[in-house]
Amino acid sequence: MLKITTIFSNILKIDPIQRQSIISLFWQVSFTAIGFLSTMYFAHMAGASILGSYFLFLAYYGIFGMVTDGGFGGAAVKRISEGEEPDAYFSAYFVLRLVFTITGILVLLIFKDYFVDLNKSGMFAWLLLLLLVSAIAGPISSGVTGKSKMGIRNTCEGISNISRVMVQVPAIYLGYETAGLAGGVVAGVILAAIIEFRFFDLHLVRFKWKHIKSLSVFSFWLFLTSSGVLVFSQADTVLIGYFMNVENVGIYRVVLQFTGIATFSSNALRMTLWPKVSQWGKSKEIYLVEESLSRSISYSLILAIPVLVGGILLGDRLLYLFYGTDFAQGYYVLIILLAVQVINVFQYFFTMYLDALDHPQESFKVTAVGVGANIALNIILIPIIGIDGAAIATLATMTLNALLAWRALSRYMTIKLEHQSLFNITISSVAMGVLVGVYRLFVPLSNVWITLLAVALGGMIYGFLILKFDKKVYTEMKDIVEKVGIGFVWPRWL
């Protein structure tokens, strides 16, 4: 017990961004591991069709959730993080969110018969319940985020995701299928909100029209941008369901989830940096913004690039062994979407920094072009080449978005990439790929354990090489390990 207390005490002494990123990364890894295992279980127990209905439910929730939020959530985080009248801005957002949600639910009830997929699977009522719950949970989360309590925010998000799975697994076992999956999402949101509220220190107060106006100015562009990002990320799912069937939706989304391993570090940094970049932009500390961007991209690619290489070499066997024969046909989709995750590192950080630096209109312009191109390409390619076409459409438009966002952001700050770090990552990934390729050439991947051994071998080779080649990564990793004091002796031979 004393040792655990010492470790937590040491963690609190680490630089806030590093500390919050570590906490976020821990939860990213924890939930992804649990998510992978649970999805494997769902794939074998329920099949691609049930999973497809569930993923469509999540897609519709994302779209309608964005509409009921109206972009005010991001605007509230921005204004609260600036430290001026945070209680008033929170109160204004809370009321607006509640009004938008009630209005949205009434509209959905009026047009209920048009949502054939949701009605057939029994998901419509769950969608309404989730929207209502999120009307309370969303403002609490935004308030915690705006106060830069990212350790709490990330931990509660992890708890939400894990508790979701803890409900879904027994529900599937008991035969509740889509209702069990949707009910798990609702339960996770409620539990996280209850815990997060314990650390919530904002209050409902009287607010004025100026607070709504201030939120509206920022939220207008943020809403358009966020809506564009959401359509960008969900259009393929909805259009696959329209042109094909829910089974194909299940295969595509399971493969997309599988590529989530490439986003561990970038997701951790994204959630941590947003309020920090907002504060630095407000205080005109642009040098901190520029340095954080270059390091964030490097640390995100440390994972994304080797995962792409590993997916090319082992992805076919991993899909077959983990999820079953039906999902193995998603191998080419896997390769394309892993490439998407690499491009997404640049695209997301560039647009995120535009928003945090108070230029949401620029972010919207970039996203609007990408959304239009994405929908058009999906409509053209999905009927011709199926889910491969959806993946190609995403890769093409994500690349376009990244280039346009780079151009927009470069007008407000100097974008500096750490070329030596990127070179080290690439060389280490290629060397790992050669060695894993030789392993596969001589060792048949006949079962899951031999395949996982290849994954572990690749991870150890890459980890050793990147620490050996990149002194900056080596120094920072060693510093964190020594500060935490977990009893791990840093190897002298590295």
JSON list of N, CA, C and O in Angstrom, two decimals, residues 187-213:
[
{"chain": "A", "resi": 187, "resn": "ALA", "atom": "N", "xyz": [-25.55, 2.89, -19.76]},
{"chain": "A", "resi": 187, "resn": "ALA", "atom": "CA", "xyz": [-25.06, 2.66, -18.40]},
{"chain": "A", "resi": 187, "resn": "ALA", "atom": "C", "xyz": [-23.68, 3.27, -18.21]},
{"chain": "A", "resi": 187, "resn": "ALA", "atom": "O", "xyz": [-23.40, 3.87, -17.15]},
{"chain": "A", "resi": 188, "resn": "GLY", "atom": "N", "xyz": [-22.81, 3.16, -19.20]},
{"chain": "A", "resi": 188, "resn": "GLY", "atom": "CA", "xyz": [-21.47, 3.73, -19.10]},
{"chain": "A", "resi": 188, "resn": "GLY", "atom": "C", "xyz": [-21.49, 5.24, -18.98]},
{"chain": "A", "resi": 188, "resn": "GLY", "atom": "O", "xyz": [-20.74, 5.83, -18.18]},
{"chain": "A", "resi": 189, "resn": "VAL", "atom": "N", "xyz": [-22.34, 5.89, -19.75]},
{"chain": "A", "resi": 189, "resn": "VAL", "atom": "CA", "xyz": [-22.44, 7.36, -19.69]},
{"chain": "A", "resi": 189, "resn": "VAL", "atom": "C", "xyz": [-22.94, 7.81, -18.32]},
{"chain": "A", "resi": 189, "resn": "VAL", "atom": "O", "xyz": [-22.42, 8.78, -17.74]},
{"chain": "A", "resi": 190, "resn": "ILE", "atom": "N", "xyz": [-23.93, 7.12, -17.79]},
{"chain": "A", "resi": 190, "resn": "ILE", "atom": "CA", "xyz": [-24.49, 7.49, -16.48]},
{"chain": "A", "resi": 190, "resn": "ILE", "atom": "C", "xyz": [-23.44, 7.34, -15.38]},
{"chain": "A", "resi": 190, "resn": "ILE", "atom": "O", "xyz": [-23.26, 8.23, -14.54]},
{"chain": "A", "resi": 191, "resn": "LEU", "atom": "N", "xyz": [-22.75, 6.21, -15.36]},
{"chain": "A", "resi": 191, "resn": "LEU", "atom": "CA", "xyz": [-21.76, 5.96, -14.31]},
{"chain": "A", "resi": 191, "resn": "LEU", "atom": "C", "xyz": [-20.63, 6.98, -14.35]},
{"chain": "A", "resi": 191, "resn": "LEU", "atom": "O", "xyz": [-20.22, 7.52, -13.31]},
{"chain": "A", "resi": 192, "resn": "ALA", "atom": "N", "xyz": [-20.13, 7.28, -15.55]},
{"chain": "A", "resi": 192, "resn": "ALA", "atom": "CA", "xyz": [-19.05, 8.26, -15.68]},
{"chain": "A", "resi": 192, "resn": "ALA", "atom": "C", "xyz": [-19.49, 9.64, -15.19]},
{"chain": "A", "resi": 192, "resn": "ALA", "atom": "O", "xyz": [-18.73, 10.35, -14.53]},
{"chain": "A", "resi": 193, "resn": "ALA", "atom": "N", "xyz": [-20.72, 10.03, -15.52]},
{"chain": "A", "resi": 193, "resn": "ALA", "atom": "CA", "xyz": [-21.23, 11.34, -15.11]},
{"chain": "A", "resi": 193, "resn": "ALA", "atom": "C", "xyz": [-21.33, 11.44, -13.59]},
{"chain": "A", "resi": 193, "resn": "ALA", "atom": "O", "xyz": [-21.02, 12.48, -13.00]},
{"chain": "A", "resi": 194, "resn": "ILE", "atom": "N", "xyz": [-21.76, 10.35, -12.96]},
{"chain": "A", "resi": 194, "resn": "ILE", "atom": "CA", "xyz": [-21.88, 10.35, -11.49]},
{"chain": "A", "resi": 194, "resn": "ILE", "atom": "C", "xyz": [-20.51, 10.55, -10.84]},
{"chain": "A", "resi": 194, "resn": "ILE", "atom": "O", "xyz": [-20.35, 11.34, -9.90]},
{"chain": "A", "resi": 195, "resn": "ILE", "atom": "N", "xyz": [-19.51, 9.84, -11.34]},
{"chain": "A", "resi": 195, "resn": "ILE", "atom": "CA", "xyz": [-18.16, 9.96, -10.78]},
{"chain": "A", "resi": 195, "resn": "ILE", "atom": "C", "xyz": [-17.56, 11.33, -11.09]},
{"chain": "A", "resi": 195, "resn": "ILE", "atom": "O", "xyz": [-16.96, 11.98, -10.22]},
{"chain": "A", "resi": 196, "resn": "GLU", "atom": "N", "xyz": [-17.75, 11.79, -12.31]},
{"chain": "A", "resi": 196, "resn": "GLU", "atom": "CA", "xyz": [-17.18, 13.07, -12.73]},
{"chain": "A", "resi": 196, "resn": "GLU", "atom": "C", "xyz": [-17.77, 14.23, -11.93]},
{"chain": "A", "resi": 196, "resn": "GLU", "atom": "O", "xyz": [-17.09, 15.22, -11.64]},
{"chain": "A", "resi": 197, "resn": "PHE", "atom": "N", "xyz": [-19.03, 14.10, -11.56]},
{"chain": "A", "resi": 197, "resn": "PHE", "atom": "CA", "xyz": [-19.70, 15.16, -10.81]},
{"chain": "A", "resi": 197, "resn": "PHE", "atom": "C", "xyz": [-19.05, 15.38, -9.45]},
{"chain": "A", "resi": 197, "resn": "PHE", "atom": "O", "xyz": [-19.09, 16.49, -8.90]},
{"chain": "A", "resi": 198, "resn": "ARG", "atom": "N", "xyz": [-18.42, 14.33, -8.93]},
{"chain": "A", "resi": 198, "resn": "ARG", "atom": "CA", "xyz": [-17.74, 14.43, -7.62]},
{"chain": "A", "resi": 198, "resn": "ARG", "atom": "C", "xyz": [-16.60, 15.45, -7.68]},
{"chain": "A", "resi": 198, "resn": "ARG", "atom": "O", "xyz": [-16.27, 16.08, -6.67]},
{"chain": "A", "resi": 199, "resn": "PHE", "atom": "N", "xyz": [-16.02, 15.65, -8.85]},
{"chain": "A", "resi": 199, "resn": "PHE", "atom": "CA", "xyz": [-14.88, 16.57, -9.00]},
{"chain": "A", "resi": 199, "resn": "PHE", "atom": "C", "xyz": [-15.27, 17.84, -9.74]},
{"chain": "A", "resi": 199, "resn": "PHE", "atom": "O", "xyz": [-14.41, 18.62, -10.15]},
{"chain": "A", "resi": 200, "resn": "PHE", "atom": "N", "xyz": [-16.55, 18.05, -9.89]},
{"chain": "A", "resi": 200, "resn": "PHE", "atom": "CA", "xyz": [-17.08, 19.19, -10.64]},
{"chain": "A", "resi": 200, "resn": "PHE", "atom": "C", "xyz": [-17.21, 20.39, -9.71]},
{"chain": "A", "resi": 200, "resn": "PHE", "atom": "O", "xyz": [-17.85, 20.29, -8.66]},
{"chain": "A", "resi": 201, "resn": "ASP", "atom": "N", "xyz": [-16.60, 21.53, -10.06]},
{"chain": "A", "resi": 201, "resn": "ASP", "atom": "CA", "xyz": [-16.61, 22.67, -9.15]},
{"chain": "A", "resi": 201, "resn": "ASP", "atom": "C", "xyz": [-17.21, 23.95, -9.76]},
{"chain": "A", "resi": 201, "resn": "ASP", "atom": "O", "xyz": [-16.95, 25.05, -9.28]},
{"chain": "A", "resi": 202, "resn": "LEU", "atom": "N", "xyz": [-18.02, 23.80, -10.80]},
{"chain": "A", "resi": 202, "resn": "LEU", "atom": "CA", "xyz": [-18.74, 24.94, -11.35]},
{"chain": "A", "resi": 202, "resn": "LEU", "atom": "C", "xyz": [-20.15, 24.97, -10.78]},
{"chain": "A", "resi": 202, "resn": "LEU", "atom": "O", "xyz": [-20.63, 23.97, -10.25]},
{"chain": "A", "resi": 203, "resn": "HIS", "atom": "N", "xyz": [-20.82, 26.10, -10.91]},
{"chain": "A", "resi": 203, "resn": "HIS", "atom": "CA", "xyz": [-22.15, 26.26, -10.30]},
{"chain": "A", "resi": 203, "resn": "HIS", "atom": "C", "xyz": [-23.11, 26.90, -11.30]},
{"chain": "A", "resi": 203, "resn": "HIS", "atom": "O", "xyz": [-22.69, 27.70, -12.16]},
{"chain": "A", "resi": 204, "resn": "LEU", "atom": "N", "xyz": [-24.38, 26.56, -11.14]},
{"chain": "A", "resi": 204, "resn": "LEU", "atom": "CA", "xyz": [-25.41, 27.22, -11.94]},
{"chain": "A", "resi": 204, "resn": "LEU", "atom": "C", "xyz": [-25.65, 28.61, -11.38]},
{"chain": "A", "resi": 204, "resn": "LEU", "atom": "O", "xyz": [-25.96, 28.76, -10.19]},
{"chain": "A", "resi": 205, "resn": "VAL", "atom": "N", "xyz": [-25.50, 29.62, -12.21]},
{"chain": "A", "resi": 205, "resn": "VAL", "atom": "CA", "xyz": [-25.70, 31.00, -11.80]},
{"chain": "A", "resi": 205, "resn": "VAL", "atom": "C", "xyz": [-26.51, 31.72, -12.89]},
{"chain": "A", "resi": 205, "resn": "VAL", "atom": "O", "xyz": [-26.74, 31.18, -13.97]},
{"chain": "A", "resi": 206, "resn": "ARG", "atom": "N", "xyz": [-26.92, 32.93, -12.57]},
{"chain": "A", "resi": 206, "resn": "ARG", "atom": "CA", "xyz": [-27.59, 33.74, -13.58]},
{"chain": "A", "resi": 206, "resn": "ARG", "atom": "C", "xyz": [-26.59, 34.10, -14.68]},
{"chain": "A", "resi": 206, "resn": "ARG", "atom": "O", "xyz": [-25.46, 34.47, -14.38]},
{"chain": "A", "resi": 207, "resn": "PHE", "atom": "N", "xyz": [-27.02, 33.98, -15.90]},
{"chain": "A", "resi": 207, "resn": "PHE", "atom": "CA", "xyz": [-26.16, 34.39, -17.00]},
{"chain": "A", "resi": 207, "resn": "PHE", "atom": "C", "xyz": [-26.88, 35.44, -17.84]},
{"chain": "A", "resi": 207, "resn": "PHE", "atom": "O", "xyz": [-28.10, 35.61, -17.73]},
{"chain": "A", "resi": 208, "resn": "LYS", "atom": "N", "xyz": [-26.13, 36.11, -18.67]},
{"chain": "A", "resi": 208, "resn": "LYS", "atom": "CA", "xyz": [-26.68, 37.21, -19.46]},
{"chain": "A", "resi": 208, "resn": "LYS", "atom": "C", "xyz": [-26.64, 36.85, -20.95]},
{"chain": "A", "resi": 208, "resn": "LYS", "atom": "O", "xyz": [-26.01, 35.87, -21.37]},
{"chain": "A", "resi": 209, "resn": "TRP", "atom": "N", "xyz": [-27.28, 37.71, -21.72]},
{"chain": "A", "resi": 209, "resn": "TRP", "atom": "CA", "xyz": [-27.31, 37.49, -23.18]},
{"chain": "A", "resi": 209, "resn": "TRP", "atom": "C", "xyz": [-25.90, 37.51, -23.76]},
{"chain": "A", "resi": 209, "resn": "TRP", "atom": "O", "xyz": [-25.61, 36.80, -24.73]},
{"chain": "A", "resi": 210, "resn": "LYS", "atom": "N", "xyz": [-25.00, 38.28, -23.15]},
{"chain": "A", "resi": 210, "resn": "LYS", "atom": "CA", "xyz": [-23.64, 38.37, -23.68]},
{"chain": "A", "resi": 210, "resn": "LYS", "atom": "C", "xyz": [-22.93, 37.02, -23.60]},
{"chain": "A", "resi": 210, "resn": "LYS", "atom": "O", "xyz": [-22.07, 36.72, -24.44]},
{"chain": "A", "resi": 211, "resn": "HIS", "atom": "N", "xyz": [-23.28, 36.21, -22.60]},
{"chain": "A", "resi": 211, "resn": "HIS", "atom": "CA", "xyz": [-22.66, 34.90, -22.48]},
{"chain": "A", "resi": 211, "resn": "HIS", "atom": "C", "xyz": [-23.14, 33.96, -23.59]},
{"chain": "A", "resi": 211, "resn": "HIS", "atom": "O", "xyz": [-22.35, 33.23, -24.18]},
{"chain": "A", "resi": 212, "resn": "ILE", "atom": "N", "xyz": [-24.43, 34.02, -23.87]},
{"chain": "A", "resi": 212, "resn": "ILE", "atom": "CA", "xyz": [-24.96, 33.21, -24.96]},
{"chain": "A", "resi": 212, "resn": "ILE", "atom": "C", "xyz": [-24.38, 33.68, -26.29]},
{"chain": "A", "resi": 212, "resn": "ILE", "atom": "O", "xyz": [-24.00, 32.86, -27.15]},
{"chain": "A", "resi": 213, "resn": "LYS", "atom": "N", "xyz": [-24.28, 34.98, -26.45]},
{"chain": "A", "resi": 213, "resn": "LYS", "atom": "CA", "xyz": [-23.75, 35.54, -27.69]},
{"chain": "A", "resi": 213, "resn": "LYS", "atom": "C", "xyz": [-22.29, 35.13, -27.88]},
{"chain": "A", "resi": 213, "resn": "LYS", "atom": "O", "xyz": [-21.86, 34.76, -28.98]}
]
